[in-house]
N, CA and C atoms as an extended XYZ file, in Angstrom:
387
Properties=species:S:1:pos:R:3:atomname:S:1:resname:S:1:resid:I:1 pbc="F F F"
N        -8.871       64.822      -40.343 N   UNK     1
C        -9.753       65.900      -39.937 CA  UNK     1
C       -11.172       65.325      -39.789 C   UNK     1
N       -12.117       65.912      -38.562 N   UNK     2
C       -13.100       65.515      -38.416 CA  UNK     2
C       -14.190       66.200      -39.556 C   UNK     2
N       -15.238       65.635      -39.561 N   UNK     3
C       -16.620       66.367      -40.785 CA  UNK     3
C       -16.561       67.232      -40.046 C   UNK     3
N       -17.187       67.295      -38.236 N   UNK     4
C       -17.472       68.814      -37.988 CA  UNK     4
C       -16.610       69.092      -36.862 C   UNK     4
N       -16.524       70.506      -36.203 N   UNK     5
C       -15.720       70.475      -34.931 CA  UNK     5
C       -15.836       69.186      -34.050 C   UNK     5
N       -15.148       68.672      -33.289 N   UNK     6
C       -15.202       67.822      -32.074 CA  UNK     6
C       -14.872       68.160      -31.013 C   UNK     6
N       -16.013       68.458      -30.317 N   UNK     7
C       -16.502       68.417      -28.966 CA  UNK     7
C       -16.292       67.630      -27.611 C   UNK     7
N       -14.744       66.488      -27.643 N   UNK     8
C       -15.153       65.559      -27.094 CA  UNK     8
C       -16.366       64.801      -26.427 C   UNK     8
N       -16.769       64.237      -27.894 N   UNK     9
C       -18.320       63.618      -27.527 CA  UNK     9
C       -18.056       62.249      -27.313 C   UNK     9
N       -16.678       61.531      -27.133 N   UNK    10
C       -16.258       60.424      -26.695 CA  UNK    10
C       -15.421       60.368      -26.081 C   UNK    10
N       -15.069       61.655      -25.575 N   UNK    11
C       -14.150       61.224      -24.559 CA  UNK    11
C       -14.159       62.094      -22.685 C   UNK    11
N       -14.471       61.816      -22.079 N   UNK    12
C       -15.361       62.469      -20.702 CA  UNK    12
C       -14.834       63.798      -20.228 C   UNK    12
N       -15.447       64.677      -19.987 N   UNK    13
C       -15.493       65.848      -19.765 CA  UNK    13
C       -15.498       65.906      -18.241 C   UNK    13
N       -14.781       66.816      -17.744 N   UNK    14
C       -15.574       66.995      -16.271 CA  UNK    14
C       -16.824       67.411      -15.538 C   UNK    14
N       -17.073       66.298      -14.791 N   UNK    15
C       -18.422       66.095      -14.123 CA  UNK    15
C       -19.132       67.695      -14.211 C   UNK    15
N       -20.188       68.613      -14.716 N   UNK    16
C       -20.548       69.757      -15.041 CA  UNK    16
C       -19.999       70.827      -15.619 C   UNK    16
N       -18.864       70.652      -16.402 N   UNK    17
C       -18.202       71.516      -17.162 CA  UNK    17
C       -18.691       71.877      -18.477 C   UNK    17
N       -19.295       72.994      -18.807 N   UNK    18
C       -19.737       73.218      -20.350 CA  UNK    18
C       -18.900       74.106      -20.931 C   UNK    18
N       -18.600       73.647      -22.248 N   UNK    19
C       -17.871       74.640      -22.918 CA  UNK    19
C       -18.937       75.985      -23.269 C   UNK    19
N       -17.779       77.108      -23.215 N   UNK    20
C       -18.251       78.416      -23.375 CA  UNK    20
C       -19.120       78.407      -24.178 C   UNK    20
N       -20.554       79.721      -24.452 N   UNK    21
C       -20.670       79.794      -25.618 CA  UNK    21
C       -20.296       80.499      -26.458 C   UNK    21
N       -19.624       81.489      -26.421 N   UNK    22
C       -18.212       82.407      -26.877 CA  UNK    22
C       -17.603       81.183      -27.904 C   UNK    22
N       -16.659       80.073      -27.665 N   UNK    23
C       -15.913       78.955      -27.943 CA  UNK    23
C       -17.339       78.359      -29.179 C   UNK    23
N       -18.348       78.111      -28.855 N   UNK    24
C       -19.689       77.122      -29.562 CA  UNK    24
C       -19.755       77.919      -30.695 C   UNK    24
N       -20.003       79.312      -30.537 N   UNK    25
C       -20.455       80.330      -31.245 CA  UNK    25
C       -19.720       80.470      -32.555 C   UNK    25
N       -18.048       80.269      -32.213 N   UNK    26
C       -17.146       80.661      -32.852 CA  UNK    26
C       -17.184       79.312      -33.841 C   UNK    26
N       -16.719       78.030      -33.166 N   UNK    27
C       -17.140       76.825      -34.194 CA  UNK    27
C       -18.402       76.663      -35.424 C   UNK    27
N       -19.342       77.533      -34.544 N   UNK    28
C       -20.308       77.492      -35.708 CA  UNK    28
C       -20.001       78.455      -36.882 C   UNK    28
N       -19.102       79.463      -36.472 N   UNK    29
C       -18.961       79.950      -37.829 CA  UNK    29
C       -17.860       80.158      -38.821 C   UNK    29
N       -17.152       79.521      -38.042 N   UNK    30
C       -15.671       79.478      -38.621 CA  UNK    30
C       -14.524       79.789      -37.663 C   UNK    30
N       -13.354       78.832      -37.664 N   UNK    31
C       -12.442       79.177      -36.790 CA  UNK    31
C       -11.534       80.251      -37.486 C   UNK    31
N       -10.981       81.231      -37.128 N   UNK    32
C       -10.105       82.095      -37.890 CA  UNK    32
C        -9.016       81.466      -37.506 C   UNK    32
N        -8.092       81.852      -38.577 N   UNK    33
C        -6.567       81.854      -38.457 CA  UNK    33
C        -5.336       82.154      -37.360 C   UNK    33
N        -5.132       81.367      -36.431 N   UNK    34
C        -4.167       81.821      -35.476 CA  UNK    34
C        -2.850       81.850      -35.396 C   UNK    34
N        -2.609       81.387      -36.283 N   UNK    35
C        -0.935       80.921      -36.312 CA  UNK    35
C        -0.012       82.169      -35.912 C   UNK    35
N         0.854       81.649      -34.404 N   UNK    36
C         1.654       80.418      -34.399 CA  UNK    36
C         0.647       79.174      -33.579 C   UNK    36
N        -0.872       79.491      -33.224 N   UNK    37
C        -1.697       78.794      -32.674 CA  UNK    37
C        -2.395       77.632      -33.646 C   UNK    37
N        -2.835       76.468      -33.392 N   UNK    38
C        -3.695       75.906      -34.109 CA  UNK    38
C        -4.735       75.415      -33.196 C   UNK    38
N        -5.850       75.418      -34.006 N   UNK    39
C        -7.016       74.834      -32.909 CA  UNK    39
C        -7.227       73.651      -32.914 C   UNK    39
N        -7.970       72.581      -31.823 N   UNK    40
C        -7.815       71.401      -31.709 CA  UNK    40
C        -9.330       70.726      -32.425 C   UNK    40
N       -10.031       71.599      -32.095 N   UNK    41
C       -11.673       70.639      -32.534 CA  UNK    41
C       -11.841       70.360      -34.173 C   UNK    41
N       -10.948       71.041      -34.906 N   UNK    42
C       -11.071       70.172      -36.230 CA  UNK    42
C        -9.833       68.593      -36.351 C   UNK    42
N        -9.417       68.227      -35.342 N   UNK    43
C        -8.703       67.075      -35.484 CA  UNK    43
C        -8.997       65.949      -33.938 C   UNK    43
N       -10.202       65.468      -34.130 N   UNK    44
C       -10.729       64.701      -33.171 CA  UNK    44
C        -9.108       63.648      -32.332 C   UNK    44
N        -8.521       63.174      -33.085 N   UNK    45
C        -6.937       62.070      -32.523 CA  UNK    45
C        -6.634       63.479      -32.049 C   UNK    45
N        -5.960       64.584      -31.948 N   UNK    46
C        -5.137       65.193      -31.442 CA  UNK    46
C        -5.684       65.820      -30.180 C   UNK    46
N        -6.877       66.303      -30.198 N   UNK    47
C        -7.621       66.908      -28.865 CA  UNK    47
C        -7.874       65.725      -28.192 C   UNK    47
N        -7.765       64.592      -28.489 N   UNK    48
C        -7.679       63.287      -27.833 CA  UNK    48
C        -6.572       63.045      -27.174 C   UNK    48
N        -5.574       63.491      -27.734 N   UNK    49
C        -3.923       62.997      -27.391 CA  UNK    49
C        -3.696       64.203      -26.113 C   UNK    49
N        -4.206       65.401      -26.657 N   UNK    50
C        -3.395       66.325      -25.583 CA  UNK    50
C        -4.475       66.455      -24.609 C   UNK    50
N        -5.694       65.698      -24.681 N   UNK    51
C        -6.686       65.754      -23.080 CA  UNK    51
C        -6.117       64.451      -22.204 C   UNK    51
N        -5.615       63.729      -23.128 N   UNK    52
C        -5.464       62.377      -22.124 CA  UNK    52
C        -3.604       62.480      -21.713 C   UNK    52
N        -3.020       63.349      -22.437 N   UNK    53
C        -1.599       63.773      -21.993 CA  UNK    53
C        -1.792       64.667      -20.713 C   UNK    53
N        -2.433       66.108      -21.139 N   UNK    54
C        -2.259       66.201      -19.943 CA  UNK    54
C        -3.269       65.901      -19.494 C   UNK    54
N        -3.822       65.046      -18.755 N   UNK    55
C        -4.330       64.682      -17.697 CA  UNK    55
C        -3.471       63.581      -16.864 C   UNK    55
N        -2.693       62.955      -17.578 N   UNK    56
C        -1.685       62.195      -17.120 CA  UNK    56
C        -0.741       62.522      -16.421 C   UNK    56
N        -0.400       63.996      -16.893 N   UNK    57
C         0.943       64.748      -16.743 CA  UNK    57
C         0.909       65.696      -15.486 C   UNK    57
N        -0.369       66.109      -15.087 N   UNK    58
C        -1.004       66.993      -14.390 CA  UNK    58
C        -2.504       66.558      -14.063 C   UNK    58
N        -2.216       65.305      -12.968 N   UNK    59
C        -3.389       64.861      -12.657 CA  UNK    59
C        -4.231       66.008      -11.540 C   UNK    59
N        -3.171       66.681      -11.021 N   UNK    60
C        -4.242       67.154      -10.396 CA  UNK    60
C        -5.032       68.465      -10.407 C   UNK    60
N        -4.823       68.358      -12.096 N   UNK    61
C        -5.617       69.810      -12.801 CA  UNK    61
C        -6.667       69.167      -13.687 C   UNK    61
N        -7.874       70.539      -13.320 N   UNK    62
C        -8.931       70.010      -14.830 CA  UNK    62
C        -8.654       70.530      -15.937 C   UNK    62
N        -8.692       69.478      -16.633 N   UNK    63
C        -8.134       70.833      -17.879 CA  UNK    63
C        -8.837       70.294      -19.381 C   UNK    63
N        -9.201       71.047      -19.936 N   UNK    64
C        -9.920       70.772      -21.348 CA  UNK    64
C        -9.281       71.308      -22.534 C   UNK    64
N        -8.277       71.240      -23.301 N   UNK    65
C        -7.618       71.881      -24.449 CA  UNK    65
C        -8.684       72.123      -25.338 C   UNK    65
N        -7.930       72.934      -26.000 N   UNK    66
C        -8.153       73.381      -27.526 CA  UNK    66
C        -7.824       74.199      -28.181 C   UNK    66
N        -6.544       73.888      -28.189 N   UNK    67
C        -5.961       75.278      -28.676 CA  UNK    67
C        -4.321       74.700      -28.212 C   UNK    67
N        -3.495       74.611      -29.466 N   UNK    68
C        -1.701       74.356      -29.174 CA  UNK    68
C        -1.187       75.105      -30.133 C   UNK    68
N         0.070       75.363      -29.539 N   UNK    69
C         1.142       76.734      -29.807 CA  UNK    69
C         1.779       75.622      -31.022 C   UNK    69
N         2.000       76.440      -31.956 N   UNK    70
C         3.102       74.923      -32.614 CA  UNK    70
C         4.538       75.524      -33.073 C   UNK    70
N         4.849       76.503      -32.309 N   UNK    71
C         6.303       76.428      -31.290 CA  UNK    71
C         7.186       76.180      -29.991 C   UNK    71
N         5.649       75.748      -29.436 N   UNK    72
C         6.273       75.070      -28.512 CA  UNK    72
C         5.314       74.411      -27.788 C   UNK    72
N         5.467       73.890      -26.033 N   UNK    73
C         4.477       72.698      -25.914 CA  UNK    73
C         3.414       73.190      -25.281 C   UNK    73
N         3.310       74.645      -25.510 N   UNK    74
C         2.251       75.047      -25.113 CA  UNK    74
C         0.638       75.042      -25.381 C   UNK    74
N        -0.245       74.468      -24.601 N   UNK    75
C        -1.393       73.600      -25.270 CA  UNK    75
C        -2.393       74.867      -24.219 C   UNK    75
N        -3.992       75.333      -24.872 N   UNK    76
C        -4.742       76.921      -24.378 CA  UNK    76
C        -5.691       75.524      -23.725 C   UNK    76
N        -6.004       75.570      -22.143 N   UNK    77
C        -6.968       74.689      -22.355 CA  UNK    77
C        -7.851       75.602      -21.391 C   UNK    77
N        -9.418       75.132      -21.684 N   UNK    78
C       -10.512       75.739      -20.046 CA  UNK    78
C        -9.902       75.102      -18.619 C   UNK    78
N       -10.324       75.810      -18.103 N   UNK    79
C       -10.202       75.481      -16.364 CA  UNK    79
C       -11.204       74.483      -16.673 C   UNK    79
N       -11.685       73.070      -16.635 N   UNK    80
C       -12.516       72.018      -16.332 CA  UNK    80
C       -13.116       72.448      -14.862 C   UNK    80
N       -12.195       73.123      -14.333 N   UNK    81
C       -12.927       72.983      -12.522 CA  UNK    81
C       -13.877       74.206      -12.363 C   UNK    81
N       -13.883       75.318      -13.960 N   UNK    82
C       -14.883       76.336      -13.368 CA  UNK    82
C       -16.261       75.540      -14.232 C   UNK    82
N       -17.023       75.933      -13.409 N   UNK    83
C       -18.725       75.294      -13.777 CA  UNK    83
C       -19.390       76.541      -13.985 C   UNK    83
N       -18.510       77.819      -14.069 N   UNK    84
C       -19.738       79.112      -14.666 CA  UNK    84
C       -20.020       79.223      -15.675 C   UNK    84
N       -19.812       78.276      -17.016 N   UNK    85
C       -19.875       78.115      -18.599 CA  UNK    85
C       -18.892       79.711      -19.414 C   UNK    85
N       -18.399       80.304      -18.253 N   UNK    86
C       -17.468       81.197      -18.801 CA  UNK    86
C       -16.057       80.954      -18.457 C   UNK    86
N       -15.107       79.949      -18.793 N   UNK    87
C       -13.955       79.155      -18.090 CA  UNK    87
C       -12.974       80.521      -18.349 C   UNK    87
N       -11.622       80.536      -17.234 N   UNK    88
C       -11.160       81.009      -17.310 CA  UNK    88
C       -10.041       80.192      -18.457 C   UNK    88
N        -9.069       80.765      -19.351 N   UNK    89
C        -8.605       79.778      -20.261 CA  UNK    89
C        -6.795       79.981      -19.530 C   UNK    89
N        -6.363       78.626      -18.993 N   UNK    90
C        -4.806       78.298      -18.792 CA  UNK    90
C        -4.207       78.040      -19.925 C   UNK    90
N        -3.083       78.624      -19.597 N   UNK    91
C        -1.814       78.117      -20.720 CA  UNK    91
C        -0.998       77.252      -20.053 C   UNK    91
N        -1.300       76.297      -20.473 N   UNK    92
C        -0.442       75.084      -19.924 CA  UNK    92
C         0.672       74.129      -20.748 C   UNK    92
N         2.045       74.702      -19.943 N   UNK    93
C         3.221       73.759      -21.027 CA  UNK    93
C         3.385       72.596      -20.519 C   UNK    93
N         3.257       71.662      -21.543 N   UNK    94
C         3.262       69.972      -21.278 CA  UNK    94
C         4.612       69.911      -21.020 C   UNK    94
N         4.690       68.420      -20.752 N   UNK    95
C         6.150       67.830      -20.644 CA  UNK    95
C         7.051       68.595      -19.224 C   UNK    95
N         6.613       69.178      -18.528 N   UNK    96
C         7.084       69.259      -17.821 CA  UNK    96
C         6.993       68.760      -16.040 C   UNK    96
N         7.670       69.249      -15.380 N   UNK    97
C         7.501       68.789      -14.172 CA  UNK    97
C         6.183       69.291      -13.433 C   UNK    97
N         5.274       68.537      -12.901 N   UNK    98
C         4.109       68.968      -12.527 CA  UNK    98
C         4.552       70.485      -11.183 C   UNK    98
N         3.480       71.433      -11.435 N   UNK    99
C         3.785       72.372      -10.745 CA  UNK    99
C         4.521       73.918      -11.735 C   UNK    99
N         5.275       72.978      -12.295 N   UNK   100
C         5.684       74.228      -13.393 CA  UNK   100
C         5.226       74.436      -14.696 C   UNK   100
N         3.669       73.690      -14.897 N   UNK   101
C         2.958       73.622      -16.185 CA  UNK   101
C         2.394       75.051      -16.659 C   UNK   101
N         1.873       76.037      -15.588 N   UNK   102
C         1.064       77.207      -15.875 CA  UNK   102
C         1.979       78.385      -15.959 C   UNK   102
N         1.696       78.578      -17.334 N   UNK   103
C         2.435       79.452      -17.798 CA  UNK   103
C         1.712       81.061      -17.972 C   UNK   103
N         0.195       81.076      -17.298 N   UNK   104
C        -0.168       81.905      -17.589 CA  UNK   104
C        -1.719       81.827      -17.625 C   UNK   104
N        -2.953       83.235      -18.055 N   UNK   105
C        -4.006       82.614      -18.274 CA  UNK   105
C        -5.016       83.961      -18.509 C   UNK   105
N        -5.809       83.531      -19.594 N   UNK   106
C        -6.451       84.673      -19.751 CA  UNK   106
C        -7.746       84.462      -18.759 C   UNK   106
N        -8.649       85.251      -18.977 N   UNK   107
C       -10.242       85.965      -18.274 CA  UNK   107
C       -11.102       84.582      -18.339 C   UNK   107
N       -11.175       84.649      -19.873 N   UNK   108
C       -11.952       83.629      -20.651 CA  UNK   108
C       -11.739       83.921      -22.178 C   UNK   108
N       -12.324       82.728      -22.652 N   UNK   109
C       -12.115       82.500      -23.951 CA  UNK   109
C       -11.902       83.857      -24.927 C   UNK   109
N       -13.197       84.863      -24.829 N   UNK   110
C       -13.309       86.027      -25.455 CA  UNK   110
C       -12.062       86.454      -25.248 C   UNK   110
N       -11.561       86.718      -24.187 N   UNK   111
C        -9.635       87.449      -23.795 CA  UNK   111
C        -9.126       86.567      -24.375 C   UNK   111
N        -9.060       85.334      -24.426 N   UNK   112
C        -7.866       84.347      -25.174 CA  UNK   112
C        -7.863       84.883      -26.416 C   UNK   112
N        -9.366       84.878      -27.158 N   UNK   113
C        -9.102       84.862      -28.490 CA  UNK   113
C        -8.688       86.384      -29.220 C   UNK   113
N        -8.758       87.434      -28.379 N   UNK   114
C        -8.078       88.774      -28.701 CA  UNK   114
C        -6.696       88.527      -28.671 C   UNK   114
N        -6.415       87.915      -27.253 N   UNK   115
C        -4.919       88.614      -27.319 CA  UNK   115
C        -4.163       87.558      -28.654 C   UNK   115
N        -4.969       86.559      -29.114 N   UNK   116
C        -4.330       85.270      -29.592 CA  UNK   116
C        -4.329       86.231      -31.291 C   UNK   116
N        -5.023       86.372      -31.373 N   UNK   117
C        -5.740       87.320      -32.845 CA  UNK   117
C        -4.548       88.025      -32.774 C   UNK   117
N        -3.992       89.381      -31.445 N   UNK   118
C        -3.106       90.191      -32.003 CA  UNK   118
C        -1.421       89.488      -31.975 C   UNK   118
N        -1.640       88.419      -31.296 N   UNK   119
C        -0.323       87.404      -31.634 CA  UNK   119
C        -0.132       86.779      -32.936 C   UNK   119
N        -1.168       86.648      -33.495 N   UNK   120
C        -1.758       86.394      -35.076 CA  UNK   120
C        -0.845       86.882      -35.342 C   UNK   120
N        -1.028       88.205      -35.682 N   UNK   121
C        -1.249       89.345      -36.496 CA  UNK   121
C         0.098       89.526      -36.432 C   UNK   121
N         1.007       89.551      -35.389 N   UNK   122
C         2.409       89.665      -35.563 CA  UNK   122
C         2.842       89.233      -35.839 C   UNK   122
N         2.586       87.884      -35.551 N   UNK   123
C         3.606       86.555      -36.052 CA  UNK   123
C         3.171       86.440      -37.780 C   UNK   123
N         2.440       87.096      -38.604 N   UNK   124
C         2.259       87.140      -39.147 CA  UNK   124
C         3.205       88.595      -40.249 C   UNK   124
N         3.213       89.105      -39.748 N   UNK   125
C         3.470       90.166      -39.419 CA  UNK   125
C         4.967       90.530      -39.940 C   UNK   125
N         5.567       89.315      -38.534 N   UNK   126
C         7.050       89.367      -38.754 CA  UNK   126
C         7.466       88.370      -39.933 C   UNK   126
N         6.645       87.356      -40.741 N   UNK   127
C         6.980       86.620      -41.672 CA  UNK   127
C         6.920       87.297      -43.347 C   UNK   127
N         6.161       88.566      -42.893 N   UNK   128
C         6.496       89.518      -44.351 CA  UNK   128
C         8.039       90.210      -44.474 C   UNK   128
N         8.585       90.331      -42.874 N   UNK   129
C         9.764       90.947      -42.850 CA  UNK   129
C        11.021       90.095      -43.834 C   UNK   129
């Protein structure tokens, strides 16, 4: 685990892409609990592994993670290609054949992190059952 969130501050971003400040805001004060989600900026090697996966896998998407399902290979990343500092957020499943990666996609971050909260909450939910 890193001391503080990681930002990829070593590893290149796309040419004018800023992360949200919705996303900044939230690091500064604590990430809440998502599970079946985990977030990527407290483990600098892993937001490393799944920016340089998929970018490999799906060269011809921008894509910035932070955020993986850990039931499956589903990894929440920004659109890299929007430059309005409000990214729309893709759900993108790795490992697959390019073309059939997008599985979906919220507004922006603020929509990710609701609907992700009431996915929380169930999956949580259903583990009292």
């Amino acid at each position: 685990m890193t001391a503080g969130p990681y930002l990829f501050e070593d590893y290149p971003l796309p040419d004018g892409f800023k992360l949200p400040a919705s996303y900044l805001e939230l690091l500064a004060k604590g990430l809440p609990e998502i599970d079946p989600w985990w977030w990527l900026a407290p483990y600098k090697d892993r937001a490393n592994y799944w920016a340089a996966t998929l970018r490999q896998q799906f060269p011809s998407r921008s894509l910035v993670p932070f955020a993986k399902h850990g039931g499956s290979d589903d990894v929440a990343c920004f659109d890299g290609s929007d430059m309005s500092g409000d990214p729309k957020v893709l759900y993108i499943h790795a490992f697959c054949s390019p073309g059939w990666e997008l599985r979906g996609d919220a507004e922006n971050f603020q929509k990710w992190l609701q609907n992700t909260e009431i996915e929380a909450a169930e999956f949580q939910a259903g583990d009292e059952d």
